[in-house]
Amino acid sequence: MAEINPPAWMQAGSYPARTDRLVLSSLLGYPGFLVDESTPMRIRQGIKPSYQNQQFKARAAPTPNMTVIVSAGFCFIDNHDAGGTGTYVCVNDADKTLTVQPAGGAGQYRKDCVVASVYDAETAGSVSEWRLEIIQGTYAASAGAATRPSLPPNCSLIADLTIGPSQTSVATGQIFDARNFAVAAGGILPVASTISPSRPHPGQVLYQTNLDKFVYGRLDGTTADMVPKATAWTAITFSGAWTNYTGGVSEAPAMARITGDGRLELSGYVTGVAVAAGATATIGTVPAALWPAYWSRCVIGNSLASGYGTVRVDPSNGAITVINGDIAASNTVRWQLDGFSARAV
């Protein structure tokens, strides 16, 4: 099969429901995994994102019992019975309560799955409907050995349920969110970094929910940070008698970080060592993870009138040294590291 004719909505045309489903597929995002590349008409199926991602979320009953509640929302499910047969839009317009089958006896553990499933008699079976349902797992001798059951071919996984021996209710701690989210082509996809698509299309933007970070797909198949973030401020390690200056109201301790645009920054006030005019002293070291790729230098001031020095960071060992200016500094003089910023990568 090549061209699919007639195209959707052609005047006086007649076509099957599959054509409308393929229109939906054409508007949805690329799945982004190797397994889908042999079926290029696939989409990334899943739940429509919403505020705090509450759509199709499984939760325990207010008074836990052997049911779970699935909230309202939209779900996009691809037909996997046959390649290239399009996408179903499944809508739930109110909370749906699903019954969990009774637990087994002593030594019987299982993992059940809450799913949204599509059954289409056009491609398989005799039923034409979609439903929210719980697929019961097989029993295992321990909770760790329990595995997901075989799921319907056309379904979107919503949650895993852990069911122990003689369990009489399903509480929040036994419900594990397993939803994928789906967006229109070009939309920003919310997804944990641990399950991010490994092959996003060039320009696909992913919001990694667990890292609070945006990345995008590159032409060479890799991903890169879209908005690079600075590392956390991390304390430096002092040498000799150097220490944080704490004689003021709100002076910050000596810390270091790498900015989002690849610069090493230092911050804080240090004191404790006398430095003769023109002499060099080692203040300490920055953490190994922050060692710059190049020598970093910057002029800083001290608490003396017209006092100054040049701070350097050695790329080979992260050592922070100060070369004093032309005024000797006693061990009570404080040096301000704030303002040090130099190329690091």
mmCIF file of C-alpha atoms in Angstrom:
data_model
loop_
_atom_site.group_PDB
_atom_site.id
_atom_site.type_symbol
_atom_site.label_atom_id
_atom_site.label_comp_id
_atom_site.label_asym_id
_atom_site.label_seq_id
_atom_site.Cartn_x
_atom_site.Cartn_y
_atom_site.Cartn_z
ATOM 1 C CA MET A 1 0.000 0.000 0.000
ATOM 2 C CA ALA A 2 1.282 3.485 -0.838
ATOM 3 C CA GLU A 3 -0.936 6.567 -1.212
ATOM 4 C CA ILE A 4 -4.112 6.408 0.876
ATOM 5 C CA ASN A 5 -7.027 7.695 -1.160
ATOM 6 C CA PRO A 6 -9.169 9.620 -1.023
ATOM 7 C CA PRO A 7 -7.614 12.056 1.476
ATOM 8 C CA ALA A 8 -9.748 12.975 4.462
ATOM 9 C CA TRP A 9 -12.659 15.374 3.909
ATOM 10 C CA MET A 10 -12.431 15.422 0.114
ATOM 11 C CA GLN A 11 -15.703 16.614 -1.364
ATOM 12 C CA ALA A 12 -17.825 13.658 -2.484
ATOM 13 C CA GLY A 13 -15.145 11.272 -1.226
ATOM 14 C CA SER A 14 -15.900 8.120 0.713
ATOM 15 C CA TYR A 15 -13.347 6.658 3.072
ATOM 16 C CA PRO A 16 -13.093 4.418 6.158
ATOM 17 C CA ALA A 17 -12.745 5.543 9.784
ATOM 18 C CA ARG A 18 -9.063 4.666 9.537
ATOM 19 C CA THR A 19 -8.481 7.798 7.448
ATOM 20 C CA ASP A 20 -9.817 10.022 10.215
ATOM 21 C CA ARG A 21 -7.681 8.162 12.743
ATOM 22 C CA LEU A 22 -4.629 8.814 10.581
ATOM 23 C CA VAL A 23 -5.447 12.537 10.586
ATOM 24 C CA LEU A 24 -5.147 12.383 14.381
ATOM 25 C CA SER A 25 -1.872 10.468 14.049
ATOM 26 C CA SER A 26 -0.471 13.106 11.724
ATOM 27 C CA LEU A 27 -1.032 15.811 14.345
ATOM 28 C CA LEU A 28 0.521 13.971 17.287
ATOM 29 C CA GLY A 29 4.139 13.759 18.368
ATOM 30 C CA TYR A 30 6.738 11.290 17.140
ATOM 31 C CA PRO A 31 7.255 8.363 19.581
ATOM 32 C CA GLY A 32 11.044 8.675 19.646
ATOM 33 C CA PHE A 33 12.093 5.071 20.306
ATOM 34 C CA LEU A 34 14.043 2.602 18.190
ATOM 35 C CA VAL A 35 11.261 0.016 18.334
ATOM 36 C CA ASP A 36 8.885 2.418 16.562
ATOM 37 C CA GLU A 37 11.165 3.312 13.651
ATOM 38 C CA SER A 38 10.058 0.297 11.610
ATOM 39 C CA THR A 39 6.466 1.600 11.779
ATOM 40 C CA PRO A 40 6.838 5.296 10.859
ATOM 41 C CA MET A 41 3.119 6.008 11.167
ATOM 42 C CA ARG A 42 3.186 5.355 14.908
ATOM 43 C CA ILE A 43 2.629 8.155 17.426
ATOM 44 C CA ARG A 44 3.654 8.625 21.033
ATOM 45 C CA GLN A 45 0.518 7.464 22.755
ATOM 46 C CA GLY A 46 -0.483 8.509 26.232
ATOM 47 C CA ILE A 47 -2.385 11.013 28.335
ATOM 48 C CA LYS A 48 -2.973 14.675 27.534
ATOM 49 C CA PRO A 49 -0.861 16.712 29.994
ATOM 50 C CA SER A 50 -2.714 18.980 32.405
ATOM 51 C CA TYR A 51 -2.117 21.060 35.528
ATOM 52 C CA GLN A 52 -0.088 18.817 37.848
ATOM 53 C CA ASN A 53 -0.878 16.022 35.362
ATOM 54 C CA GLN A 54 -4.148 15.004 36.982
ATOM 55 C CA GLN A 55 -5.761 13.554 33.838
ATOM 56 C CA PHE A 56 -6.339 9.780 33.934
ATOM 57 C CA LYS A 57 -4.571 9.617 37.302
ATOM 58 C CA ALA A 58 -5.262 6.551 39.445
ATOM 59 C CA ARG A 59 -5.815 7.139 43.148
ATOM 60 C CA ALA A 60 -7.108 5.286 46.180
ATOM 61 C CA ALA A 61 -10.699 5.559 47.376
ATOM 62 C CA PRO A 62 -11.235 8.175 50.155
ATOM 63 C CA THR A 63 -11.660 5.230 52.519
ATOM 64 C CA PRO A 64 -9.321 2.669 50.959
ATOM 65 C CA ASN A 65 -10.958 -0.540 49.796
ATOM 66 C CA MET A 66 -10.441 -2.924 46.900
ATOM 67 C CA THR A 67 -11.068 -0.230 44.302
ATOM 68 C CA VAL A 68 -9.099 2.513 42.594
ATOM 69 C CA ILE A 69 -10.433 5.701 41.032
ATOM 70 C CA VAL A 70 -9.273 7.018 37.645
ATOM 71 C CA SER A 71 -9.873 10.713 36.979
ATOM 72 C CA ALA A 72 -11.305 12.303 33.850
ATOM 73 C CA GLY A 73 -9.235 13.261 30.823
ATOM 74 C CA PHE A 74 -8.126 12.497 27.285
ATOM 75 C CA CYS A 75 -5.996 9.569 26.178
ATOM 76 C CA PHE A 76 -4.468 8.877 22.739
ATOM 77 C CA ILE A 77 -4.033 5.195 21.888
ATOM 78 C CA ASP A 78 -2.457 3.797 18.733
ATOM 79 C CA ASN A 79 -3.778 0.685 17.011
ATOM 80 C CA HIS A 80 -1.105 -2.002 17.316
ATOM 81 C CA ASP A 81 -3.161 -4.825 15.808
ATOM 82 C CA ALA A 82 -1.988 -3.719 12.373
ATOM 83 C CA GLY A 83 0.581 -1.132 11.338
ATOM 84 C CA GLY A 84 -0.583 2.272 10.155
ATOM 85 C CA THR A 85 -4.201 2.062 11.172
ATOM 86 C CA GLY A 86 -4.273 5.232 13.224
ATOM 87 C CA THR A 87 -4.981 6.696 16.613
ATOM 88 C CA TYR A 88 -8.032 6.580 18.860
ATOM 89 C CA VAL A 89 -9.029 9.467 21.136
ATOM 90 C CA CYS A 90 -10.469 8.034 24.349
ATOM 91 C CA VAL A 91 -12.345 10.428 26.628
ATOM 92 C CA ASN A 92 -13.347 9.877 30.243
ATOM 93 C CA ASP A 93 -15.595 12.696 31.474
ATOM 94 C CA ALA A 94 -15.827 11.816 35.193
ATOM 95 C CA ASP A 95 -14.143 9.789 37.924
ATOM 96 C CA LYS A 96 -14.303 6.082 37.158
ATOM 97 C CA THR A 97 -14.189 3.535 39.978
ATOM 98 C CA LEU A 98 -12.546 0.216 39.109
ATOM 99 C CA THR A 99 -12.749 -2.945 41.201
ATOM 100 C CA VAL A 100 -9.572 -4.809 42.120
ATOM 101 C CA GLN A 101 -9.896 -8.576 42.280
ATOM 102 C CA PRO A 102 -9.534 -10.179 45.744
ATOM 103 C CA ALA A 103 -6.016 -10.813 46.982
ATOM 104 C CA GLY A 104 -4.534 -14.276 47.191
ATOM 105 C CA GLY A 105 -3.669 -16.206 50.327
ATOM 106 C CA ALA A 106 -0.436 -16.591 52.247
ATOM 107 C CA GLY A 107 2.686 -16.261 50.107
ATOM 108 C CA GLN A 108 0.777 -14.962 47.076
ATOM 109 C CA TYR A 109 1.817 -11.597 45.642
ATOM 110 C CA ARG A 110 0.855 -10.009 42.364
ATOM 111 C CA LYS A 111 1.136 -6.833 40.304
ATOM 112 C CA ASP A 112 -2.056 -5.614 38.630
ATOM 113 C CA CYS A 113 -2.170 -2.907 35.960
ATOM 114 C CA VAL A 114 -4.674 -0.126 35.413
ATOM 115 C CA VAL A 115 -4.973 0.535 31.677
ATOM 116 C CA ALA A 116 -7.035 2.336 29.067
ATOM 117 C CA SER A 117 -7.696 -0.227 26.323
ATOM 118 C CA VAL A 118 -9.186 -0.026 22.841
ATOM 119 C CA TYR A 119 -10.906 -3.025 21.240
ATOM 120 C CA ASP A 120 -11.696 -2.652 17.535
ATOM 121 C CA ALA A 121 -13.460 -5.470 15.704
ATOM 122 C CA GLU A 122 -12.194 -4.045 12.411
ATOM 123 C CA THR A 123 -8.692 -5.311 13.181
ATOM 124 C CA ALA A 124 -9.105 -7.959 15.904
ATOM 125 C CA GLY A 125 -11.820 -9.643 17.958
ATOM 126 C CA SER A 126 -15.519 -8.892 17.972
ATOM 127 C CA VAL A 127 -15.828 -5.900 20.336
ATOM 128 C CA SER A 128 -15.728 -2.259 19.278
ATOM 129 C CA GLU A 129 -15.218 -0.070 22.340
ATOM 130 C CA TRP A 130 -12.645 1.361 24.721
ATOM 131 C CA ARG A 131 -12.608 0.821 28.447
ATOM 132 C CA LEU A 132 -10.765 1.604 31.646
ATOM 133 C CA GLU A 133 -9.907 -1.707 33.258
ATOM 134 C CA ILE A 134 -7.599 -3.533 35.633
ATOM 135 C CA ILE A 135 -5.577 -6.403 34.219
ATOM 136 C CA GLN A 136 -4.837 -8.905 36.977
ATOM 137 C CA GLY A 137 -1.277 -10.160 37.365
ATOM 138 C CA THR A 138 -0.179 -13.714 38.062
ATOM 139 C CA TYR A 139 0.826 -14.729 41.574
ATOM 140 C CA ALA A 140 4.435 -14.843 42.707
ATOM 141 C CA ALA A 141 6.151 -16.024 45.894
ATOM 142 C CA SER A 142 7.372 -12.527 46.812
ATOM 143 C CA ALA A 143 6.545 -8.908 46.033
ATOM 144 C CA GLY A 144 9.861 -8.508 44.218
ATOM 145 C CA ALA A 145 9.108 -11.454 41.944
ATOM 146 C CA ALA A 146 5.681 -10.164 40.897
ATOM 147 C CA THR A 147 5.634 -8.887 37.305
ATOM 148 C CA ARG A 148 3.204 -7.038 35.087
ATOM 149 C CA PRO A 149 0.657 -9.232 33.324
ATOM 150 C CA SER A 150 0.325 -9.399 29.544
ATOM 151 C CA LEU A 151 -1.508 -6.258 28.498
ATOM 152 C CA PRO A 152 -3.978 -5.721 25.652
ATOM 153 C CA PRO A 153 -2.179 -4.793 22.408
ATOM 154 C CA ASN A 154 -3.950 -1.424 22.104
ATOM 155 C CA CYS A 155 -3.671 0.126 25.541
ATOM 156 C CA SER A 156 -2.017 2.916 27.497
ATOM 157 C CA LEU A 157 -0.670 1.956 30.924
ATOM 158 C CA ILE A 158 -1.962 4.150 33.754
ATOM 159 C CA ALA A 159 -0.731 2.591 36.998
ATOM 160 C CA ASP A 160 0.756 -0.482 38.651
ATOM 161 C CA LEU A 161 -0.921 -1.894 41.766
ATOM 162 C CA THR A 162 0.937 -4.048 44.276
ATOM 163 C CA ILE A 163 -1.319 -6.668 45.845
ATOM 164 C CA GLY A 164 -0.088 -8.687 48.830
ATOM 165 C CA PRO A 165 -1.442 -11.779 50.579
ATOM 166 C CA SER A 166 -4.916 -11.349 52.082
ATOM 167 C CA GLN A 167 -4.869 -7.621 51.296
ATOM 168 C CA THR A 168 -8.289 -6.015 51.778
ATOM 169 C CA SER A 169 -7.682 -2.478 50.517
ATOM 170 C CA VAL A 170 -5.528 -0.572 48.037
ATOM 171 C CA ALA A 171 -3.950 2.480 49.647
ATOM 172 C CA THR A 172 -1.988 5.296 48.032
ATOM 173 C CA GLY A 173 1.303 3.535 48.769
ATOM 174 C CA GLN A 174 0.277 0.578 46.605
ATOM 175 C CA ILE A 175 -0.526 2.683 43.511
ATOM 176 C CA PHE A 176 2.421 3.541 41.253
ATOM 177 C CA ASP A 177 1.860 6.038 38.459
ATOM 178 C CA ALA A 178 2.946 4.617 35.087
ATOM 179 C CA ARG A 179 1.384 7.095 32.664
ATOM 180 C CA ASN A 180 3.087 8.357 29.537
ATOM 181 C CA PHE A 181 2.050 11.764 28.248
ATOM 182 C CA ALA A 182 1.433 12.699 24.626
ATOM 183 C CA VAL A 183 1.443 16.095 22.923
ATOM 184 C CA ALA A 184 0.815 17.454 19.453
ATOM 185 C CA ALA A 185 3.717 17.553 17.013
ATOM 186 C CA GLY A 186 5.966 20.417 18.093
ATOM 187 C CA GLY A 187 4.571 20.434 21.631
ATOM 188 C CA ILE A 188 6.740 20.257 24.740
ATOM 189 C CA LEU A 189 6.628 16.729 26.131
ATOM 190 C CA PRO A 190 6.668 16.296 29.934
ATOM 191 C CA VAL A 191 8.600 13.115 30.749
ATOM 192 C CA ALA A 192 10.981 11.850 33.421
ATOM 193 C CA SER A 193 14.622 11.739 32.304
ATOM 194 C CA THR A 194 14.723 8.031 33.154
ATOM 195 C CA ILE A 195 12.130 7.205 30.487
ATOM 196 C CA SER A 196 12.789 9.996 27.968
ATOM 197 C CA PRO A 197 12.554 9.057 24.283
ATOM 198 C CA SER A 198 16.036 8.086 23.141
ATOM 199 C CA ARG A 199 15.419 9.212 19.550
ATOM 200 C CA PRO A 200 13.389 12.440 19.587
ATOM 201 C CA HIS A 201 12.945 14.260 16.304
ATOM 202 C CA PRO A 202 15.257 17.257 15.696
ATOM 203 C CA GLY A 203 13.895 20.209 17.640
ATOM 204 C CA GLN A 204 11.609 18.123 19.877
ATOM 205 C CA VAL A 205 11.568 19.804 23.292
ATOM 206 C CA LEU A 206 11.317 17.598 26.374
ATOM 207 C CA TYR A 207 10.640 18.870 29.879
ATOM 208 C CA GLN A 208 12.328 16.415 32.235
ATOM 209 C CA THR A 209 9.944 16.501 35.163
ATOM 210 C CA ASN A 210 12.275 14.937 37.735
ATOM 211 C CA LEU A 211 15.147 17.324 36.912
ATOM 212 C CA ASP A 212 13.118 20.492 36.219
ATOM 213 C CA LYS A 213 15.076 20.839 32.977
ATOM 214 C CA PHE A 214 14.400 21.352 29.265
ATOM 215 C CA VAL A 215 16.310 19.394 26.622
ATOM 216 C CA TYR A 216 15.865 19.215 22.859
ATOM 217 C CA GLY A 217 16.544 16.699 20.115
ATOM 218 C CA ARG A 218 19.529 17.430 17.835
ATOM 219 C CA LEU A 219 20.058 16.550 14.187
ATOM 220 C CA ASP A 220 22.708 13.948 15.060
ATOM 221 C CA GLY A 221 20.239 12.021 17.240
ATOM 222 C CA THR A 222 21.515 13.257 20.593
ATOM 223 C CA THR A 223 19.880 15.636 23.070
ATOM 224 C CA ALA A 224 21.225 18.810 24.633
ATOM 225 C CA ASP A 225 20.143 21.125 27.426
ATOM 226 C CA MET A 226 17.882 23.812 26.050
ATOM 227 C CA VAL A 227 18.338 26.169 28.979
ATOM 228 C CA PRO A 228 21.591 25.190 30.723
ATOM 229 C CA LYS A 229 21.339 25.536 34.480
ATOM 230 C CA ALA A 230 24.057 26.568 36.889
ATOM 231 C CA THR A 231 25.387 23.954 39.257
ATOM 232 C CA ALA A 232 24.578 24.320 42.938
ATOM 233 C CA TRP A 233 26.780 26.573 45.021
ATOM 234 C CA THR A 234 29.372 24.310 46.674
ATOM 235 C CA ALA A 235 31.763 25.184 49.506
ATOM 236 C CA ILE A 236 35.473 25.496 48.713
ATOM 237 C CA THR A 237 38.105 23.670 50.761
ATOM 238 C CA PHE A 238 40.393 26.095 52.640
ATOM 239 C CA SER A 239 44.174 25.928 52.912
ATOM 240 C CA GLY A 240 46.053 26.722 56.124
ATOM 241 C CA ALA A 241 44.462 29.412 58.300
ATOM 242 C CA TRP A 242 42.112 30.730 55.632
ATOM 243 C CA THR A 243 38.478 30.709 56.719
ATOM 244 C CA ASN A 244 35.125 32.323 56.021
ATOM 245 C CA TYR A 245 34.794 35.891 57.273
ATOM 246 C CA THR A 246 31.931 36.047 59.761
ATOM 247 C CA GLY A 247 32.426 39.449 61.352
ATOM 248 C CA GLY A 248 29.735 41.203 59.353
ATOM 249 C CA VAL A 249 25.971 41.023 59.262
ATOM 250 C CA SER A 250 25.353 38.814 56.246
ATOM 251 C CA GLU A 251 28.618 37.941 54.502
ATOM 252 C CA ALA A 252 28.253 34.750 52.483
ATOM 253 C CA PRO A 253 30.612 31.782 52.958
ATOM 254 C CA ALA A 254 33.146 30.995 50.240
ATOM 255 C CA MET A 255 31.482 28.923 47.520
ATOM 256 C CA ALA A 256 31.879 28.044 43.835
ATOM 257 C CA ARG A 257 29.671 27.034 40.928
ATOM 258 C CA ILE A 258 29.640 26.692 37.130
ATOM 259 C CA THR A 259 27.051 28.902 35.427
ATOM 260 C CA GLY A 260 24.740 27.733 32.684
ATOM 261 C CA ASP A 261 26.938 29.427 30.067
ATOM 262 C CA GLY A 262 30.084 27.676 31.283
ATOM 263 C CA ARG A 263 31.769 30.183 33.585
ATOM 264 C CA LEU A 264 33.318 29.510 36.982
ATOM 265 C CA GLU A 265 31.975 31.842 39.662
ATOM 266 C CA LEU A 266 33.244 32.338 43.211
ATOM 267 C CA SER A 267 31.345 33.999 46.038
ATOM 268 C CA GLY A 268 31.840 34.902 49.670
ATOM 269 C CA TYR A 269 34.313 36.620 52.006
ATOM 270 C CA VAL A 270 37.531 34.996 53.266
ATOM 271 C CA THR A 271 40.146 36.039 55.821
ATOM 272 C CA GLY A 272 42.761 34.658 58.219
ATOM 273 C CA VAL A 273 46.120 34.875 56.389
ATOM 274 C CA ALA A 274 48.530 37.810 56.050
ATOM 275 C CA VAL A 275 49.648 38.459 52.451
ATOM 276 C CA ALA A 276 52.568 40.761 51.800
ATOM 277 C CA ALA A 277 52.440 43.273 48.961
ATOM 278 C CA GLY A 278 53.012 41.414 45.694
ATOM 279 C CA ALA A 279 53.020 38.032 47.447
ATOM 280 C CA THR A 280 51.022 34.942 46.484
ATOM 281 C CA ALA A 281 48.925 32.834 48.860
ATOM 282 C CA THR A 282 46.801 29.732 48.296
ATOM 283 C CA ILE A 283 43.303 30.251 49.644
ATOM 284 C CA GLY A 284 42.043 26.720 48.978
ATOM 285 C CA THR A 285 40.553 24.608 46.209
ATOM 286 C CA VAL A 286 37.253 24.411 44.356
ATOM 287 C CA PRO A 287 35.503 21.009 44.286
ATOM 288 C CA ALA A 288 36.916 18.632 41.668
ATOM 289 C CA ALA A 289 33.682 18.657 39.669
ATOM 290 C CA LEU A 290 34.112 22.408 39.139
ATOM 291 C CA TRP A 291 37.734 22.506 38.025
ATOM 292 C CA PRO A 292 37.901 24.768 34.967
ATOM 293 C CA ALA A 293 39.311 23.634 31.643
ATOM 294 C CA TYR A 294 41.476 26.781 31.448
ATOM 295 C CA TRP A 295 43.379 29.046 33.827
ATOM 296 C CA SER A 296 40.803 31.387 35.336
ATOM 297 C CA ARG A 297 41.813 34.852 36.538
ATOM 298 C CA CYS A 298 39.942 37.835 37.929
ATOM 299 C CA VAL A 299 40.751 40.975 39.977
ATOM 300 C CA ILE A 300 39.050 41.139 43.387
ATOM 301 C CA GLY A 301 39.003 43.689 46.187
ATOM 302 C CA ASN A 302 39.715 43.529 49.920
ATOM 303 C CA SER A 303 38.734 45.579 52.935
ATOM 304 C CA LEU A 304 41.762 47.892 52.680
ATOM 305 C CA ALA A 305 41.375 51.286 51.050
ATOM 306 C CA SER A 306 42.541 50.777 47.461
ATOM 307 C CA GLY A 307 43.335 47.136 48.278
ATOM 308 C CA TYR A 308 43.056 44.564 45.522
ATOM 309 C CA GLY A 309 44.510 41.301 44.266
ATOM 310 C CA THR A 310 44.336 38.857 41.376
ATOM 311 C CA VAL A 311 42.657 35.519 42.063
ATOM 312 C CA ARG A 312 43.584 32.556 39.896
ATOM 313 C CA VAL A 313 42.136 29.033 39.671
ATOM 314 C CA ASP A 314 44.460 26.281 38.426
ATOM 315 C CA PRO A 315 42.740 23.905 35.954
ATOM 316 C CA SER A 316 45.012 21.003 36.957
ATOM 317 C CA ASN A 317 44.050 20.892 40.623
ATOM 318 C CA GLY A 318 41.412 23.561 41.304
ATOM 319 C CA ALA A 319 43.753 25.571 43.541
ATOM 320 C CA ILE A 320 42.588 29.118 44.293
ATOM 321 C CA THR A 321 45.489 31.543 44.733
ATOM 322 C CA VAL A 322 45.553 35.276 45.334
ATOM 323 C CA ILE A 323 48.369 37.551 44.171
ATOM 324 C CA ASN A 324 48.223 40.611 46.385
ATOM 325 C CA GLY A 325 48.481 44.146 45.002
ATOM 326 C CA ASP A 326 50.829 46.799 46.323
ATOM 327 C CA ILE A 327 49.393 47.093 49.847
ATOM 328 C CA ALA A 328 50.266 44.471 52.459
ATOM 329 C CA ALA A 329 47.241 42.734 53.977
ATOM 330 C CA SER A 330 47.191 41.486 57.572
ATOM 331 C CA ASN A 331 45.490 38.287 58.650
ATOM 332 C CA THR A 332 42.373 40.277 59.608
ATOM 333 C CA VAL A 333 41.837 41.732 56.145
ATOM 334 C CA ARG A 334 38.834 40.234 54.384
ATOM 335 C CA TRP A 335 38.883 39.380 50.685
ATOM 336 C CA GLN A 336 35.696 39.429 48.621
ATOM 337 C CA LEU A 337 35.448 36.589 46.112
ATOM 338 C CA ASP A 338 32.124 37.857 44.719
ATOM 339 C CA GLY A 339 32.653 39.136 41.205
ATOM 340 C CA PHE A 340 35.092 36.389 40.204
ATOM 341 C CA SER A 341 33.815 35.043 36.893
ATOM 342 C CA ALA A 342 35.981 33.376 34.278
ATOM 343 C CA ARG A 343 35.584 30.943 31.406
ATOM 344 C CA ALA A 344 35.571 27.377 32.653
ATOM 345 C CA VAL A 345 34.567 25.185 29.696
#
